[in-house]
Every structure is written in C-alpha cells, then in structure tokens.
Amino acid sequence: MNSLQDTSPSGMPAASNDPLIDGLNAPQKEAVLTTEGPVLMLAGAGTGKTAALTRRLANIIRNRLAWPSEVLCVTFTNKAAREMRDRVGQLVGPAVEGMPWLGTFHAIAARMLRRHAELVGLQPNYTIIDTDDQLRLLKQLIQAEGVDEKRFPARQLAGCIDRWKNRGLNPQDLDAAENEAYANGRGQKFYSLYQDRLKTLNACDFGDLLLHMLNILRTHREVLEQYQQRFKYVMVDEYQDTNQVQYLWLRLIAQGRQNICVVGDDDQSIYSWRGAEVANILRFEKDFPGAKVIRLEQNYRSTPEILAAASGLINENSQRLGKTLWTERHPGDKVRVIGVWDAPEEARRVGDEIERLEREGAPLDQMAILVRAQYQTREFEDRFISIGLKYRIVGGFRFYERAEIRDALAYLRVIAQPADDLAFERIYNAPKRGLGAKALEKLHQLARRQGIPLAAAAIEIVDTDELPARARNTFLSLMRDFARWRDLEKTENPADLMRIVLDESGYTDALQAERTAEASGRLENLVELARAMEEYESLGDFLEHVSLVMDNDAASDEEKVTIMTMHAAKGLEFDHVFLPGWEEGVFPSQRSLDEGGLASLEEERRLAYVAITRARRKCTILHAANRRIYGQWTSSIPSRFIAELPEDHVESETTLTGGASLWRAQWSEHADPFADVARAQPARTMTRGPGWQRAAAREFETKPRRIAETTRSAASFAAKPRTDIAIGARVFHEKFGYGTVAGQEGNKLEIDFEQSGRKRVIDSFVKIA
C-alpha cells in the first residue's frame, strides 16, 4: 500500500503541492512513496538521501500507516538521529516526540536489553562500562591467570573481544584460529572469563548491548515475535557501514513484516577496520527477495568533471551494485593531478594554491586537505605555520598534540633541559615501569624541600629508603639512561637520538606489543616525527620550532583551512579539496594491502571515491616522486588510482618525463602482478617500507629511466635563503621580538634579540622591521 497515490500516466509521481514530495526528483519521490515491502535506497554521494529518508518517515507517520512507536529507525550517530528527529518534526509536528525507537544501534539495543536483561543473567539496572573500566578489568584477569601483560597487553585482548562481538560470536563460537589470536591459544578462555566477570558485576560493555539482544532474539522465540509484530516499519541509514552483529539483529527483526527500507552506498563502504562489511548491502536482495532497488544518482554537490573522474575510478571495483552519478550543474575544471619532487614541495604547492584562492576571494572554510594517514598532516602544519596560514585539524589532534608525539617530545625536553618538571612527570612511567602515584608524590616532596627539579630529586631519592628497592632501582636505571642520552646529544643528530631514546626506553616495544591498528598508527606518527627532525641541526632548534607550532592557537571563530583524514571527511563537502600523497604504499595503503589483499584494494579505491566526491568545485590530487625515510631519498611511483582516472576528465601537471600517460601505460602493463599478489600472498611479496618501493621502481627500468634519475636534482628544491635580509638589518620575530641580524648561513639567521639574546632562527619566521 502506498500513501499519496497521485501518479502520472507513466507511473511516476505527479506534480503536487505536498511538502513531503515537493522539490524531490523522481527517484526520491519513489523512495518516499514506496512504503510496503523491502526497499534498498542506493544513494550515491551528494544525491540527497537524507531528504528522501526523512520524508519517507514523515509520510508513514503523517498518513497513519503506523504509530510513531511502531517504527524502528536506526542511525549510526547521535547527531544523525537528532537531525532526523528535527527534520521529521518540521514536517509532522509533535508526533515525532512519540518515537522511542529512533536512535543509534547501541541506544536502541540498550533500551531493549533493559526489558529482557534477566534472560542473559543481568538485572535491568545493569551498568555499561567504558573503555578504561574494560581495560582495568581485563588486566585483573590477565594478572590472575599469571600471563605476562607486557607480552600480551590488555588492549590487545580488548581489541580481539571487540572484533568477536562485532561478528556476533560468543566464547563458545570461536574456532581454533580465533582462539590463537591471544596468548598462544587462550583467547577463548579469557573471553569466557571476561563475560562471566561482567555478569558478576551486573555490567556489560558496548559490544554486549547488541550481542546480548541477538542471543535473546535467537533463543527466545516469543521475544523475537514481539518485536516483529511491534515494528511495522524498519528504516536503517548508512546500511553499508553495518557490521555482522548489527546485520543479524536487523535481519531477524525485519523478517516478520518485511517492511524494511535501508539507505546506503556500497561505493562508500570504507570502515572494514571497524567491523563494517560491504557484503551486507550487496546481499540485501538475497536476504529480502522481491526487494525494490531505487537508485539515487542525481548529484547536487559536484561538477560533472569531478563526478566523471570519481565514477571512472570506482568502476574498476568488481564488488558493487553499480550506479552512475550525474548532475545538472554547469561544467567546471577538470580534476588536477600534480606531480612534485617530495613531501615538502607538496606542502609548499598546496599552501601556494590556498593563498592564491584566498586572494581570489575563496573562504578558507571551504578548503580542505584530506590525507590517507594522520602522520601526513605534519608536513602541512609545519608549512602553514611558516607562512602564517590558519588551519584546523578535524577528527583528531594536531600532529604535535598527539599523545605519542608529546611523550617523545617530553623525553627530548628532559634531555635538553633536566629542570623541565612537566616533561619529566609525563614520561617517568611511560611506558609502564611500575612507578605509581606514590613514587611521584615522594619526588615532589623532596623536590619542594630542597628546591630542585624532579629529575634531580630522582637522583637524590635512590640513595634513601623513601621508596621500595624496586622503585629506587627503576629510577636509578632511568636516570642513567638520561645521562647516556644527554651525552649522545653531542654526537648524534636529533632524529637518530630520538630513535635511540624510544628504543632503549622500551616505548617502541610497548606499542609494537599492542598489535592493534591504533598502535600501528602511533608508530607511523613517531616515524614521521623522526623524519621531521632530520631537517634540524640540533635538538634545541627542533624544540624551538615545535614551540612555535604549538603556539598556533588562534581564535576559533577565524576562517581556517581544514585538515583531516579521508575517513573522517565522509559526509562532508568543500568547494576546494586537495588530496596529497597519492603514491603506491601511501595510498593505497601498503599495510592495508598486506593485511587484506584484493578486498582491501577495493576498499582503498572506495576511499579514493569518497575523497574525490567531497569536492564541489575543484579537486586537486598530488603525488611526490620521492619520500625521505630515515634520511634516505626513496623513489615512489604514483598511485595506481591515478592511472584509473578517465583521461578526458583529468588535467595533469608534473615534472616527470611522459606525464600521466606514462604512468597509465606503466600500470596497464604491470598492474596484474600486483593484483595477483594481493589475491594470493600479499604479506610475503608486498613488503612494507622503502624496500618494496625500490623494487617497484626497478620493475620499470625497461621504461624511461627511474623517477629519481629523470627529475631535477633534490638540491634545487632546498629552501632558498631570503635575499631581502642583510647582516645588520633590524627584524621582528613573533616569539623573540625585535633584533638585529648578526649572521646568515643559508636560510638560517643568527639574530641578537633585544630581550632574548642571540638566537638561531629560520629566515621565513622573521619580518623586516
């Protein structure tokens, strides 16, 4: 049964003054009016799926096809739920307040579980524990079982349990391979112990909310039938992002009446690392035979050229339902692909482009830089600081504010300045050394009494009985390490010093032991930090630079360029989008290919599609011919995704011989071996790091000479000293104030500041007074 049955002779909705369908295109109207039976609303990027979804819900309520309490409407975020409630409220009025089942997966599952908690051994007033409580509980269990928590961290076990719950697996459901995922075959035992402990505490974690309800629906037929009868309509947003337990839970509830409408885009499924399975949306028609598939393909966001480039790229994927985006917008600029020498030039080029757009009147708030990995933001932050360009990091911390970076910097600060108590307090027990709050309290007491820094107090306290022998020995070992590192500062460059410190302190080993995606990302950030330090002659110069960067805290109401990851950008849009780092190993991510093969390659391609379609007016893709890793210049080849962009909609600009057509020809001839490796044994052949890049470069030696040999000398890209500053010139520095130039070496200036004495600074940080 359809409400609003007014149709034209062709069967499509006729023109109407009804606010529920006014302004909608034909497929959107069809989605709003098709209320009976299973419906898959396949909504491409920027096609107005939110408008169609909310008006469909309003149609059901306004025409009394169901009471508000008889509709289950599921979103992924509280923000999306609030937005949907607000929009529907504008259309149907106060009736929306009677929708108790509109919310996120976890919120709705928690509401259900309160009613049936006793069926899984809980009381209705159960507690939902957070991540910190979960880790504390797991550590207790690990310790009680006599397992070495340093070798098998609690965070690793938490990751395993979260993955199992996302897949709808109970302890007894784990196979041998899953059981081996933790502590040499003890994963099932710890999972079982954890679940038993939670029940004793009358508690559950977030994963339990859906898993417990799935178990109840599977084992208690009367509860399942109750919800199948209650919900006349089921609606789900972002269906491509559902994981296995969410999918199974929804399918059970919807199998009763079959009135389920899911909205999603298989081409934008990019969260497999969070448990999302693109297969859920791909098999919807099999799960619900006779389902109507409505394709929303008219894009209201991007230019025809941007859409054509994105569509041509995503057509390379085999696992997709298929659709073609189109728009009535006027033609615009082609997608630009720019090849540069290295990452610093990439940041300079983007900065120059942004400044040019700003001069032409484009607002900074409508410009975004989308990166594949968080460590890529560092180069742009440093560049933007040097040219005074305002920016914001969205979806994460600024590079130098991330916890692992602050830890590394704290070690270096204590080396450079032993009296830095704030830095010492941050890392005295990082990584964990068994030094607790009481040990720190003793240090503070001694430091205050004698008027000395905490580091000096640590040296003093080891000769007393104020602390247990173990704590004294730990402090003694740590202070000996600092003394050795302080000596190494005189002979080692800052980057090598930092690597030594992180290795000898155990910090690197602690992150590697976690074996989680989060820990891998932190290690990548530390590698990038070391790369940044290679540009500085002394530790003091680098720490001074970091201080300038951290001081970039302008008023929040100023316009700023947005820097964020591609994953975080989903759902957003900007006039001008810059996509740096499109090189093999960076994007697509080598780690993803190693771990997931061809399936991960297709997800990386979907991520590229999402990134391109964030742009409304202009999209610029950049790649570097070289990346500097551990002080060595390593040749890189452009991403295969560049070769897959349709030539008619791409404008290439590069210093590389042959341009984009050469890369396209190279990938056409050589891509198959990479694809075969991804399907078969990616971990053995697609090795990580610079080695595989050098191997890839040698693959093409039968073509024109290697990238590094056909481009300009790296020296030509070195920072050029300013010619408008001479010795004796009076200048101004934002941090040190006014001063007189006493010497110049390259782009470094020796300046006698009136208040701060002689400092060595980079010439780009000063202005002529």
PDB file of C-alpha atoms in Angstrom, residues 181-334:
ATOM      1  CA  ALA A 181      44.533 -14.623  18.434  1.00  0.00           C
ATOM      2  CA  TYR A 182      45.548 -14.027  22.049  1.00  0.00           C
ATOM      3  CA  ALA A 183      48.077 -15.517  24.478  1.00  0.00           C
ATOM      4  CA  ASN A 184      49.001 -18.571  22.411  1.00  0.00           C
ATOM      5  CA  GLY A 185      45.552 -20.138  22.233  1.00  0.00           C
ATOM      6  CA  ARG A 186      43.947 -18.732  25.372  1.00  0.00           C
ATOM      7  CA  GLY A 187      41.667 -16.223  23.680  1.00  0.00           C
ATOM      8  CA  GLN A 188      38.501 -18.259  24.252  1.00  0.00           C
ATOM      9  CA  LYS A 189      39.290 -18.781  27.925  1.00  0.00           C
ATOM     10  CA  PHE A 190      39.870 -15.070  28.591  1.00  0.00           C
ATOM     11  CA  TYR A 191      36.767 -14.108  26.626  1.00  0.00           C
ATOM     12  CA  SER A 192      34.723 -16.503  28.754  1.00  0.00           C
ATOM     13  CA  LEU A 193      36.299 -15.281  32.000  1.00  0.00           C
ATOM     14  CA  TYR A 194      35.609 -11.684  30.975  1.00  0.00           C
ATOM     15  CA  GLN A 195      31.950 -12.342  30.216  1.00  0.00           C
ATOM     16  CA  ASP A 196      31.475 -14.198  33.491  1.00  0.00           C
ATOM     17  CA  ARG A 197      33.079 -11.360  35.412  1.00  0.00           C
ATOM     18  CA  LEU A 198      30.816  -8.810  33.731  1.00  0.00           C
ATOM     19  CA  LYS A 199      27.730 -10.759  34.771  1.00  0.00           C
ATOM     20  CA  THR A 200      29.005 -10.927  38.348  1.00  0.00           C
ATOM     21  CA  LEU A 201      29.329  -7.141  38.278  1.00  0.00           C
ATOM     22  CA  ASN A 202      25.894  -6.773  36.628  1.00  0.00           C
ATOM     23  CA  ALA A 203      27.628  -4.939  33.806  1.00  0.00           C
ATOM     24  CA  CYS A 204      28.199  -5.107  30.077  1.00  0.00           C
ATOM     25  CA  ASP A 205      30.349  -3.284  27.552  1.00  0.00           C
ATOM     26  CA  PHE A 206      29.087  -1.599  24.383  1.00  0.00           C
ATOM     27  CA  GLY A 207      29.605  -4.723  22.312  1.00  0.00           C
ATOM     28  CA  ASP A 208      27.360  -6.684  24.673  1.00  0.00           C
ATOM     29  CA  LEU A 209      24.354  -4.450  24.020  1.00  0.00           C
ATOM     30  CA  LEU A 210      23.816  -5.861  20.543  1.00  0.00           C
ATOM     31  CA  LEU A 211      25.312  -9.296  21.188  1.00  0.00           C
ATOM     32  CA  HIS A 212      23.061  -9.957  24.190  1.00  0.00           C
ATOM     33  CA  MET A 213      19.982  -8.865  22.248  1.00  0.00           C
ATOM     34  CA  LEU A 214      20.985 -11.033  19.296  1.00  0.00           C
ATOM     35  CA  ASN A 215      21.330 -14.027  21.637  1.00  0.00           C
ATOM     36  CA  ILE A 216      17.915 -13.277  23.157  1.00  0.00           C
ATOM     37  CA  LEU A 217      16.205 -12.993  19.764  1.00  0.00           C
ATOM     38  CA  ARG A 218      17.808 -16.243  18.626  1.00  0.00           C
ATOM     39  CA  THR A 219      16.916 -18.280  21.694  1.00  0.00           C
ATOM     40  CA  HIS A 220      13.592 -16.795  22.835  1.00  0.00           C
ATOM     41  CA  ARG A 221      11.062 -17.008  20.053  1.00  0.00           C
ATOM     42  CA  GLU A 222       8.393 -15.120  21.978  1.00  0.00           C
ATOM     43  CA  VAL A 223      10.662 -12.051  22.338  1.00  0.00           C
ATOM     44  CA  LEU A 224      11.524 -12.099  18.643  1.00  0.00           C
ATOM     45  CA  GLU A 225       7.847 -12.327  17.639  1.00  0.00           C
ATOM     46  CA  GLN A 226       7.031  -9.464  19.997  1.00  0.00           C
ATOM     47  CA  TYR A 227       9.397  -7.111  18.186  1.00  0.00           C
ATOM     48  CA  GLN A 228       8.472  -8.423  14.753  1.00  0.00           C
ATOM     49  CA  GLN A 229       4.837  -7.562  15.480  1.00  0.00           C
ATOM     50  CA  ARG A 230       5.617  -4.255  17.177  1.00  0.00           C
ATOM     51  CA  PHE A 231       7.655  -2.755  14.337  1.00  0.00           C
ATOM     52  CA  LYS A 232       5.506  -2.258  11.253  1.00  0.00           C
ATOM     53  CA  TYR A 233       8.368  -0.442   9.558  1.00  0.00           C
ATOM     54  CA  VAL A 234      12.133  -0.692   9.884  1.00  0.00           C
ATOM     55  CA  MET A 235      14.405   2.009   8.445  1.00  0.00           C
ATOM     56  CA  VAL A 236      18.210   1.986   8.508  1.00  0.00           C
ATOM     57  CA  ASP A 237      20.631   4.743   7.496  1.00  0.00           C
ATOM     58  CA  GLU A 238      24.199   4.089   6.234  1.00  0.00           C
ATOM     59  CA  TYR A 239      23.481   0.384   5.796  1.00  0.00           C
ATOM     60  CA  GLN A 240      26.834  -0.181   4.084  1.00  0.00           C
ATOM     61  CA  ASP A 241      28.535   0.507   7.431  1.00  0.00           C
ATOM     62  CA  THR A 242      26.774  -2.244   9.402  1.00  0.00           C
ATOM     63  CA  ASN A 243      28.871  -4.971  10.958  1.00  0.00           C
ATOM     64  CA  GLN A 244      27.870  -8.603  11.283  1.00  0.00           C
ATOM     65  CA  VAL A 245      26.058  -8.418  14.638  1.00  0.00           C
ATOM     66  CA  GLN A 246      24.093  -5.333  13.547  1.00  0.00           C
ATOM     67  CA  TYR A 247      23.162  -7.042  10.296  1.00  0.00           C
ATOM     68  CA  LEU A 248      21.983 -10.244  12.020  1.00  0.00           C
ATOM     69  CA  TRP A 249      19.987  -8.262  14.616  1.00  0.00           C
ATOM     70  CA  LEU A 250      18.227  -6.185  11.952  1.00  0.00           C
ATOM     71  CA  ARG A 251      17.508  -9.141   9.699  1.00  0.00           C
ATOM     72  CA  LEU A 252      15.822 -11.092  12.484  1.00  0.00           C
ATOM     73  CA  ILE A 253      13.520  -8.200  13.400  1.00  0.00           C
ATOM     74  CA  ALA A 254      12.656  -7.299   9.792  1.00  0.00           C
ATOM     75  CA  GLN A 255      11.949 -10.863   8.609  1.00  0.00           C
ATOM     76  CA  GLY A 256       8.475 -10.693  10.140  1.00  0.00           C
ATOM     77  CA  ARG A 257       6.707  -7.983   8.128  1.00  0.00           C
ATOM     78  CA  GLN A 258       9.448  -7.472   5.518  1.00  0.00           C
ATOM     79  CA  ASN A 259       8.782  -3.708   5.596  1.00  0.00           C
ATOM     80  CA  ILE A 260      12.425  -2.692   5.778  1.00  0.00           C
ATOM     81  CA  CYS A 261      13.992   0.234   3.975  1.00  0.00           C
ATOM     82  CA  VAL A 262      17.782   0.542   4.069  1.00  0.00           C
ATOM     83  CA  VAL A 263      19.688   3.517   2.742  1.00  0.00           C
ATOM     84  CA  GLY A 264      23.320   3.249   1.758  1.00  0.00           C
ATOM     85  CA  ASP A 265      26.014   3.303  -0.868  1.00  0.00           C
ATOM     86  CA  ASP A 266      28.191   0.278  -1.486  1.00  0.00           C
ATOM     87  CA  ASP A 267      30.737   2.600  -3.106  1.00  0.00           C
ATOM     88  CA  GLN A 268      31.213   4.413   0.211  1.00  0.00           C
ATOM     89  CA  SER A 269      31.831   1.403   2.448  1.00  0.00           C
ATOM     90  CA  ILE A 270      35.192   2.363   3.983  1.00  0.00           C
ATOM     91  CA  TYR A 271      35.077   1.159   7.579  1.00  0.00           C
ATOM     92  CA  SER A 272      36.031  -2.528   7.468  1.00  0.00           C
ATOM     93  CA  TRP A 273      38.660  -1.812  10.145  1.00  0.00           C
ATOM     94  CA  ARG A 274      35.710  -1.044  12.468  1.00  0.00           C
ATOM     95  CA  GLY A 275      33.964  -4.278  11.517  1.00  0.00           C
ATOM     96  CA  ALA A 276      31.755  -2.932   8.687  1.00  0.00           C
ATOM     97  CA  GLU A 277      31.014  -5.450   5.938  1.00  0.00           C
ATOM     98  CA  VAL A 278      30.131  -4.217   2.463  1.00  0.00           C
ATOM     99  CA  ALA A 279      28.653  -7.678   1.765  1.00  0.00           C
ATOM    100  CA  ASN A 280      25.652  -6.769   3.949  1.00  0.00           C
ATOM    101  CA  ILE A 281      24.328  -4.262   1.421  1.00  0.00           C
ATOM    102  CA  LEU A 282      25.414  -6.334  -1.578  1.00  0.00           C
ATOM    103  CA  ARG A 283      23.235  -9.281  -0.487  1.00  0.00           C
ATOM    104  CA  PHE A 284      20.166  -7.278   0.540  1.00  0.00           C
ATOM    105  CA  GLU A 285      18.124  -8.530  -2.419  1.00  0.00           C
ATOM    106  CA  LYS A 286      19.006 -12.112  -1.494  1.00  0.00           C
ATOM    107  CA  ASP A 287      18.054 -11.586   2.149  1.00  0.00           C
ATOM    108  CA  PHE A 288      14.734  -9.984   1.134  1.00  0.00           C
ATOM    109  CA  PRO A 289      13.539 -11.478  -2.177  1.00  0.00           C
ATOM    110  CA  GLY A 290      11.486  -9.114  -4.297  1.00  0.00           C
ATOM    111  CA  ALA A 291      13.151  -6.036  -2.827  1.00  0.00           C
ATOM    112  CA  LYS A 292      12.802  -2.838  -4.827  1.00  0.00           C
ATOM    113  CA  VAL A 293      16.110  -1.112  -5.575  1.00  0.00           C
ATOM    114  CA  ILE A 294      15.802   2.656  -6.024  1.00  0.00           C
ATOM    115  CA  ARG A 295      18.939   4.377  -7.286  1.00  0.00           C
ATOM    116  CA  LEU A 296      19.505   7.995  -6.312  1.00  0.00           C
ATOM    117  CA  GLU A 297      22.012   9.116  -8.953  1.00  0.00           C
ATOM    118  CA  GLN A 298      21.388  12.836  -9.437  1.00  0.00           C
ATOM    119  CA  ASN A 299      24.188  14.617  -7.596  1.00  0.00           C
ATOM    120  CA  TYR A 300      23.599  18.099  -6.193  1.00  0.00           C
ATOM    121  CA  ARG A 301      27.149  18.689  -4.949  1.00  0.00           C
ATOM    122  CA  SER A 302      29.893  18.334  -7.537  1.00  0.00           C
ATOM    123  CA  THR A 303      30.677  19.401 -11.092  1.00  0.00           C
ATOM    124  CA  PRO A 304      30.270  16.931 -13.997  1.00  0.00           C
ATOM    125  CA  GLU A 305      34.059  16.615 -14.302  1.00  0.00           C
ATOM    126  CA  ILE A 306      34.516  15.636 -10.646  1.00  0.00           C
ATOM    127  CA  LEU A 307      31.686  13.098 -10.859  1.00  0.00           C
ATOM    128  CA  ALA A 308      33.025  11.598 -14.093  1.00  0.00           C
ATOM    129  CA  ALA A 309      36.506  11.205 -12.605  1.00  0.00           C
ATOM    130  CA  ALA A 310      35.141   9.567  -9.448  1.00  0.00           C
ATOM    131  CA  SER A 311      32.789   7.290 -11.411  1.00  0.00           C
ATOM    132  CA  GLY A 312      35.558   6.181 -13.764  1.00  0.00           C
ATOM    133  CA  LEU A 313      37.726   5.264 -10.794  1.00  0.00           C
ATOM    134  CA  ILE A 314      35.094   3.324  -8.853  1.00  0.00           C
ATOM    135  CA  ASN A 315      34.112   1.371 -11.983  1.00  0.00           C
ATOM    136  CA  GLU A 316      37.367  -0.548 -11.506  1.00  0.00           C
ATOM    137  CA  ASN A 317      35.816  -2.298  -8.481  1.00  0.00           C
ATOM    138  CA  SER A 318      34.114  -5.613  -9.106  1.00  0.00           C
ATOM    139  CA  GLN A 319      32.180  -5.916  -5.829  1.00  0.00           C
ATOM    140  CA  ARG A 320      29.494  -3.259  -6.350  1.00  0.00           C
ATOM    141  CA  LEU A 321      25.831  -2.963  -7.298  1.00  0.00           C
ATOM    142  CA  GLY A 322      26.515  -0.247  -9.844  1.00  0.00           C
ATOM    143  CA  LYS A 323      25.185   3.252 -10.481  1.00  0.00           C
ATOM    144  CA  THR A 324      26.219   6.323 -12.440  1.00  0.00           C
ATOM    145  CA  LEU A 325      26.148   9.749 -10.834  1.00  0.00           C
ATOM    146  CA  TRP A 326      25.129  12.730 -12.938  1.00  0.00           C
ATOM    147  CA  THR A 327      24.377  16.378 -12.336  1.00  0.00           C
ATOM    148  CA  GLU A 328      22.678  19.359 -13.914  1.00  0.00           C
ATOM    149  CA  ARG A 329      25.397  21.697 -12.660  1.00  0.00           C
ATOM    150  CA  HIS A 330      27.422  23.633 -15.201  1.00  0.00           C
ATOM    151  CA  PRO A 331      30.784  22.183 -16.280  1.00  0.00           C
ATOM    152  CA  GLY A 332      33.779  23.143 -14.202  1.00  0.00           C
ATOM    153  CA  ASP A 333      37.506  22.492 -14.012  1.00  0.00           C
ATOM    154  CA  LYS A 334      38.926  19.052 -14.628  1.00  0.00           C
TER     155      LYS A 334
END
